[in-house]
Coordinates of C-alpha atoms in Angstrom, one line a residue:
M1 CA -20.6 -51.2 14.5
S2 CA -18.6 -48.1 13.8
V3 CA -19.3 -45.6 11.1
Q4 CA -16.1 -46.8 9.3
D5 CA -17.5 -50.4 9.4
M6 CA -20.8 -49.2 8.0
I7 CA -19.1 -47.4 5.1
K8 CA -16.9 -50.5 4.3
K9 CA -19.9 -52.7 4.4
S10 CA -21.8 -50.3 2.2
V11 CA -19.1 -50.3 -0.4
L12 CA -18.5 -54.0 -0.4
E13 CA -22.2 -55.1 -0.3
S14 CA -23.6 -52.3 -2.4
G15 CA -23.5 -54.3 -5.7
M16 CA -21.4 -51.5 -7.1
F17 CA -19.0 -54.1 -8.4
S18 CA -21.6 -56.3 -9.9
Q19 CA -23.8 -55.9 -13.0
Y20 CA -26.2 -53.1 -13.2
D21 CA -29.9 -53.8 -13.6
I22 CA -30.2 -52.3 -17.0
P23 CA -34.0 -53.0 -17.5
K24 CA -34.8 -51.3 -14.2
I25 CA -32.6 -48.3 -15.1
L26 CA -34.2 -48.0 -18.5
A27 CA -37.7 -48.3 -17.1
A28 CA -37.1 -45.6 -14.5
L29 CA -35.6 -43.2 -17.0
A30 CA -38.3 -43.9 -19.5
V31 CA -41.0 -43.2 -16.9
A32 CA -39.2 -40.0 -15.9
L33 CA -38.9 -38.8 -19.5
I34 CA -42.6 -39.5 -20.2
L35 CA -43.7 -37.8 -17.0
G36 CA -41.3 -34.9 -17.6
S37 CA -43.0 -34.5 -21.1
V38 CA -46.4 -34.6 -19.4
I39 CA -45.3 -31.8 -17.0
Y40 CA -44.0 -29.8 -20.0
L41 CA -47.4 -30.2 -21.8
V42 CA -49.4 -29.2 -18.7
Y43 CA -47.1 -26.2 -18.1
Q44 CA -47.5 -25.2 -21.8
K45 CA -51.3 -25.5 -21.7
F46 CA -52.0 -23.8 -18.4
Y47 CA -49.4 -21.1 -18.5
V48 CA -51.1 -17.7 -17.8
G49 CA -48.1 -15.3 -17.6
V50 CA -47.0 -12.7 -20.1
I51 CA -44.2 -14.5 -22.0
F52 CA -44.0 -18.3 -22.1
S53 CA -40.5 -19.5 -21.4
R54 CA -39.8 -22.5 -23.5
S55 CA -36.4 -23.0 -21.9
F56 CA -38.0 -23.2 -18.5
A57 CA -40.5 -25.8 -19.8
V58 CA -37.6 -27.9 -21.3
T59 CA -35.8 -27.5 -18.0
L60 CA -38.7 -29.2 -16.3
V61 CA -38.2 -32.3 -18.5
G62 CA -34.5 -32.3 -18.0
M63 CA -34.9 -31.9 -14.2
T64 CA -37.2 -34.9 -14.0
V65 CA -34.8 -37.2 -15.9
L66 CA -31.7 -35.9 -14.0
T67 CA -33.3 -36.2 -10.6
C68 CA -34.3 -39.8 -11.6
M69 CA -30.7 -40.5 -12.5
V70 CA -29.3 -39.1 -9.3
T71 CA -31.8 -41.2 -7.3
L72 CA -30.8 -44.3 -9.2
A73 CA -27.1 -43.5 -8.5
I74 CA -27.4 -42.9 -4.8
S75 CA -30.0 -45.5 -3.9
S76 CA -27.6 -48.3 -3.7
N77 CA -24.6 -46.9 -1.8
I78 CA -24.2 -44.7 1.3
V79 CA -20.8 -43.4 0.1
I80 CA -22.1 -42.2 -3.2
S81 CA -25.1 -40.7 -1.5
L82 CA -23.0 -38.7 0.9
G83 CA -20.8 -37.5 -1.9
M84 CA -23.8 -36.5 -4.0
V85 CA -25.3 -34.6 -1.1
G86 CA -22.0 -32.7 -0.7
A87 CA -21.8 -32.0 -4.4
L88 CA -25.4 -30.9 -4.8
S89 CA -25.2 -28.6 -1.7
I90 CA -22.8 -26.5 -3.7
V91 CA -25.2 -26.0 -6.5
R92 CA -28.0 -23.5 -6.1
F93 CA -30.4 -21.6 -8.2
R94 CA -29.4 -18.0 -9.0
T95 CA -32.5 -17.1 -10.9
A96 CA -35.5 -15.9 -9.0
I97 CA -38.8 -17.6 -9.5
K98 CA -41.1 -15.0 -11.1
D99 CA -44.4 -16.9 -10.8
P100 CA -45.3 -19.0 -7.7
M101 CA -46.9 -21.6 -10.1
D102 CA -43.4 -22.1 -11.5
L103 CA -42.3 -23.4 -8.1
L104 CA -45.1 -26.0 -8.2
Y105 CA -43.9 -27.2 -11.5
L106 CA -40.3 -27.4 -10.3
F107 CA -41.2 -29.4 -7.2
W108 CA -43.4 -31.6 -9.3
A109 CA -40.5 -32.3 -11.7
I110 CA -38.1 -33.0 -8.9
T111 CA -40.4 -35.3 -6.9
S112 CA -41.5 -37.1 -10.0
G113 CA -37.8 -37.9 -10.8
I114 CA -37.2 -39.0 -7.3
T115 CA -40.2 -41.4 -7.2
A116 CA -39.5 -42.7 -10.6
G117 CA -35.8 -43.4 -9.6
A118 CA -37.0 -45.2 -6.5
G119 CA -39.3 -47.4 -8.6
M120 CA -42.5 -46.0 -7.2
Y121 CA -44.3 -45.8 -10.6
A122 CA -47.8 -46.0 -9.2
L123 CA -47.2 -43.2 -6.8
T124 CA -45.7 -41.1 -9.6
L125 CA -48.6 -41.6 -11.9
L126 CA -51.3 -41.2 -9.3
T127 CA -49.7 -37.9 -8.1
A128 CA -49.5 -36.7 -11.7
V129 CA -53.2 -37.4 -12.2
I130 CA -54.1 -35.6 -8.9
I131 CA -51.9 -32.5 -9.8
I132 CA -53.3 -32.3 -13.3
L133 CA -56.9 -32.5 -12.0
M134 CA -56.0 -29.8 -9.4
I135 CA -54.5 -27.5 -11.9
T136 CA -57.4 -28.0 -14.3
L137 CA -59.9 -27.3 -11.6
F138 CA -58.3 -24.1 -10.4
Y139 CA -57.5 -22.9 -13.9
H140 CA -61.2 -22.9 -14.9
K141 CA -62.4 -21.3 -11.6

Protein backbone atom coordinates (compact mmCIF):
# COMPACT_ATOMS: atom_id res chain seq x y z
CA MET A 1 0.00 0.00 0.00
CA SER A 2 1.50 3.33 -1.04
CA VAL A 3 1.41 6.55 0.95
CA GLN A 4 -1.11 7.96 -1.52
CA ASP A 5 -3.41 4.97 -0.91
CA MET A 6 -3.06 5.42 2.85
CA ILE A 7 -4.05 9.08 2.60
CA LYS A 8 -7.04 8.28 0.38
CA LYS A 9 -8.13 5.54 2.76
CA SER A 10 -7.67 7.88 5.72
CA VAL A 11 -9.87 10.53 4.11
CA LEU A 12 -12.59 8.14 2.98
CA GLU A 13 -12.75 6.03 6.14
CA SER A 14 -12.07 8.72 8.70
CA GLY A 15 -15.70 9.44 9.43
CA MET A 16 -15.07 13.04 8.47
CA PHE A 17 -18.14 12.98 6.28
CA SER A 18 -20.40 11.39 8.87
CA GLN A 19 -21.96 12.79 12.02
CA TYR A 20 -19.71 13.95 14.82
CA ASP A 21 -19.98 12.28 18.20
CA ILE A 22 -21.24 15.40 20.00
CA PRO A 23 -21.54 13.82 23.49
CA LYS A 24 -17.92 12.59 23.30
CA ILE A 25 -16.70 16.02 22.16
CA LEU A 26 -18.65 17.82 24.89
CA ALA A 27 -17.44 15.40 27.56
CA ALA A 28 -13.80 15.82 26.53
CA LEU A 29 -14.05 19.61 26.41
CA ALA A 30 -15.86 19.72 29.76
CA VAL A 31 -13.18 17.56 31.40
CA ALA A 32 -10.48 19.79 29.85
CA LEU A 33 -12.20 22.94 31.11
CA ILE A 34 -12.65 21.54 34.62
CA LEU A 35 -9.06 20.32 34.75
CA GLY A 36 -7.78 23.62 33.36
CA SER A 37 -9.67 25.38 36.14
CA VAL A 38 -8.09 23.04 38.69
CA ILE A 39 -4.64 23.86 37.25
CA TYR A 40 -5.51 27.57 37.51
CA LEU A 41 -6.50 27.21 41.18
CA VAL A 42 -3.41 25.16 42.05
CA TYR A 43 -1.18 27.70 40.29
CA GLN A 44 -2.90 30.55 42.14
CA LYS A 45 -2.61 28.86 45.54
CA PHE A 46 1.00 27.71 45.28
CA TYR A 47 2.51 30.64 43.36
CA VAL A 48 5.60 31.88 45.23
CA GLY A 49 6.97 34.52 42.84
CA VAL A 50 6.99 38.27 43.25
CA ILE A 51 4.05 39.24 41.02
CA PHE A 52 1.23 36.78 40.24
CA SER A 53 0.40 36.86 36.53
CA ARG A 54 -3.34 36.34 36.18
CA SER A 55 -3.05 36.32 32.39
CA PHE A 56 -0.60 33.40 32.55
CA ALA A 57 -2.97 31.52 34.86
CA VAL A 58 -5.89 32.09 32.48
CA THR A 59 -3.65 30.97 29.62
CA LEU A 60 -3.24 27.63 31.38
CA VAL A 61 -7.00 27.06 31.25
CA GLY A 62 -7.18 28.10 27.60
CA MET A 63 -4.21 25.94 26.70
CA THR A 64 -5.84 22.87 28.26
CA VAL A 65 -9.09 23.37 26.32
CA LEU A 66 -7.36 24.24 23.03
CA THR A 67 -5.01 21.27 23.25
CA CYS A 68 -8.05 19.06 23.84
CA MET A 69 -9.73 20.54 20.77
CA VAL A 70 -6.65 19.95 18.61
CA THR A 71 -6.40 16.37 19.85
CA LEU A 72 -10.08 15.78 19.03
CA ALA A 73 -9.57 17.24 15.56
CA ILE A 74 -6.48 15.26 14.61
CA SER A 75 -7.36 11.95 16.24
CA SER A 76 -9.59 10.77 13.41
CA ASN A 77 -7.68 11.74 10.29
CA ILE A 78 -4.07 11.43 9.16
CA VAL A 79 -4.43 14.26 6.65
CA ILE A 80 -5.69 16.72 9.27
CA SER A 81 -3.01 15.59 11.72
CA LEU A 82 -0.23 16.23 9.21
CA GLY A 83 -1.69 19.64 8.41
CA MET A 84 -1.96 20.54 12.09
CA VAL A 85 1.61 19.45 12.76
CA GLY A 86 2.75 21.67 9.89
CA ALA A 87 0.67 24.61 11.10
CA LEU A 88 1.68 24.22 14.74
CA SER A 89 5.36 23.96 13.86
CA ILE A 90 5.19 27.58 12.70
CA VAL A 91 3.88 28.76 16.06
CA ARG A 92 6.39 29.20 18.85
CA PHE A 93 6.56 30.95 22.18
CA ARG A 94 8.47 34.22 22.15
CA THR A 95 8.20 34.94 25.85
CA ALA A 96 10.81 33.44 28.11
CA ILE A 97 9.65 31.35 31.03
CA LYS A 98 10.73 33.26 34.14
CA ASP A 99 10.12 30.54 36.72
CA PRO A 100 10.89 26.85 36.14
CA MET A 101 7.65 25.95 37.94
CA ASP A 102 5.73 27.78 35.20
CA LEU A 103 7.09 25.19 32.79
CA LEU A 104 5.60 22.42 34.94
CA TYR A 105 2.20 24.10 34.79
CA LEU A 106 2.48 24.58 31.00
CA PHE A 107 3.30 20.91 30.42
CA TRP A 108 0.57 19.87 32.85
CA ALA A 109 -1.99 21.94 30.92
CA ILE A 110 -0.84 20.62 27.54
CA THR A 111 -0.75 16.97 28.55
CA SER A 112 -4.08 17.25 30.36
CA GLY A 113 -5.64 18.60 27.18
CA ILE A 114 -4.11 15.81 25.11
CA THR A 115 -5.27 13.03 27.43
CA ALA A 116 -8.75 14.55 27.78
CA GLY A 117 -9.01 14.83 23.99
CA ALA A 118 -7.94 11.20 23.67
CA GLY A 119 -10.68 10.16 26.10
CA MET A 120 -8.28 8.98 28.81
CA TYR A 121 -10.17 10.63 31.66
CA ALA A 122 -8.93 8.28 34.39
CA LEU A 123 -5.30 8.94 33.45
CA THR A 124 -5.97 12.68 33.36
CA LEU A 125 -7.55 12.73 36.81
CA LEU A 126 -5.00 10.36 38.37
CA THR A 127 -2.13 12.47 37.07
CA ALA A 128 -3.78 15.63 38.39
CA VAL A 129 -4.08 14.09 41.85
CA ILE A 130 -0.43 12.97 41.80
CA ILE A 131 0.84 16.38 40.64
CA ILE A 132 -1.27 18.23 43.22
CA LEU A 133 0.07 15.94 45.95
CA MET A 134 3.63 16.45 44.72
CA ILE A 135 3.28 20.25 44.61
CA THR A 136 1.65 20.28 48.06
CA LEU A 137 4.39 18.08 49.52
CA PHE A 138 7.27 20.13 48.14
CA TYR A 139 5.56 23.44 48.85
CA HIS A 140 5.43 22.72 52.58
CA LYS A 141 8.99 21.34 52.82
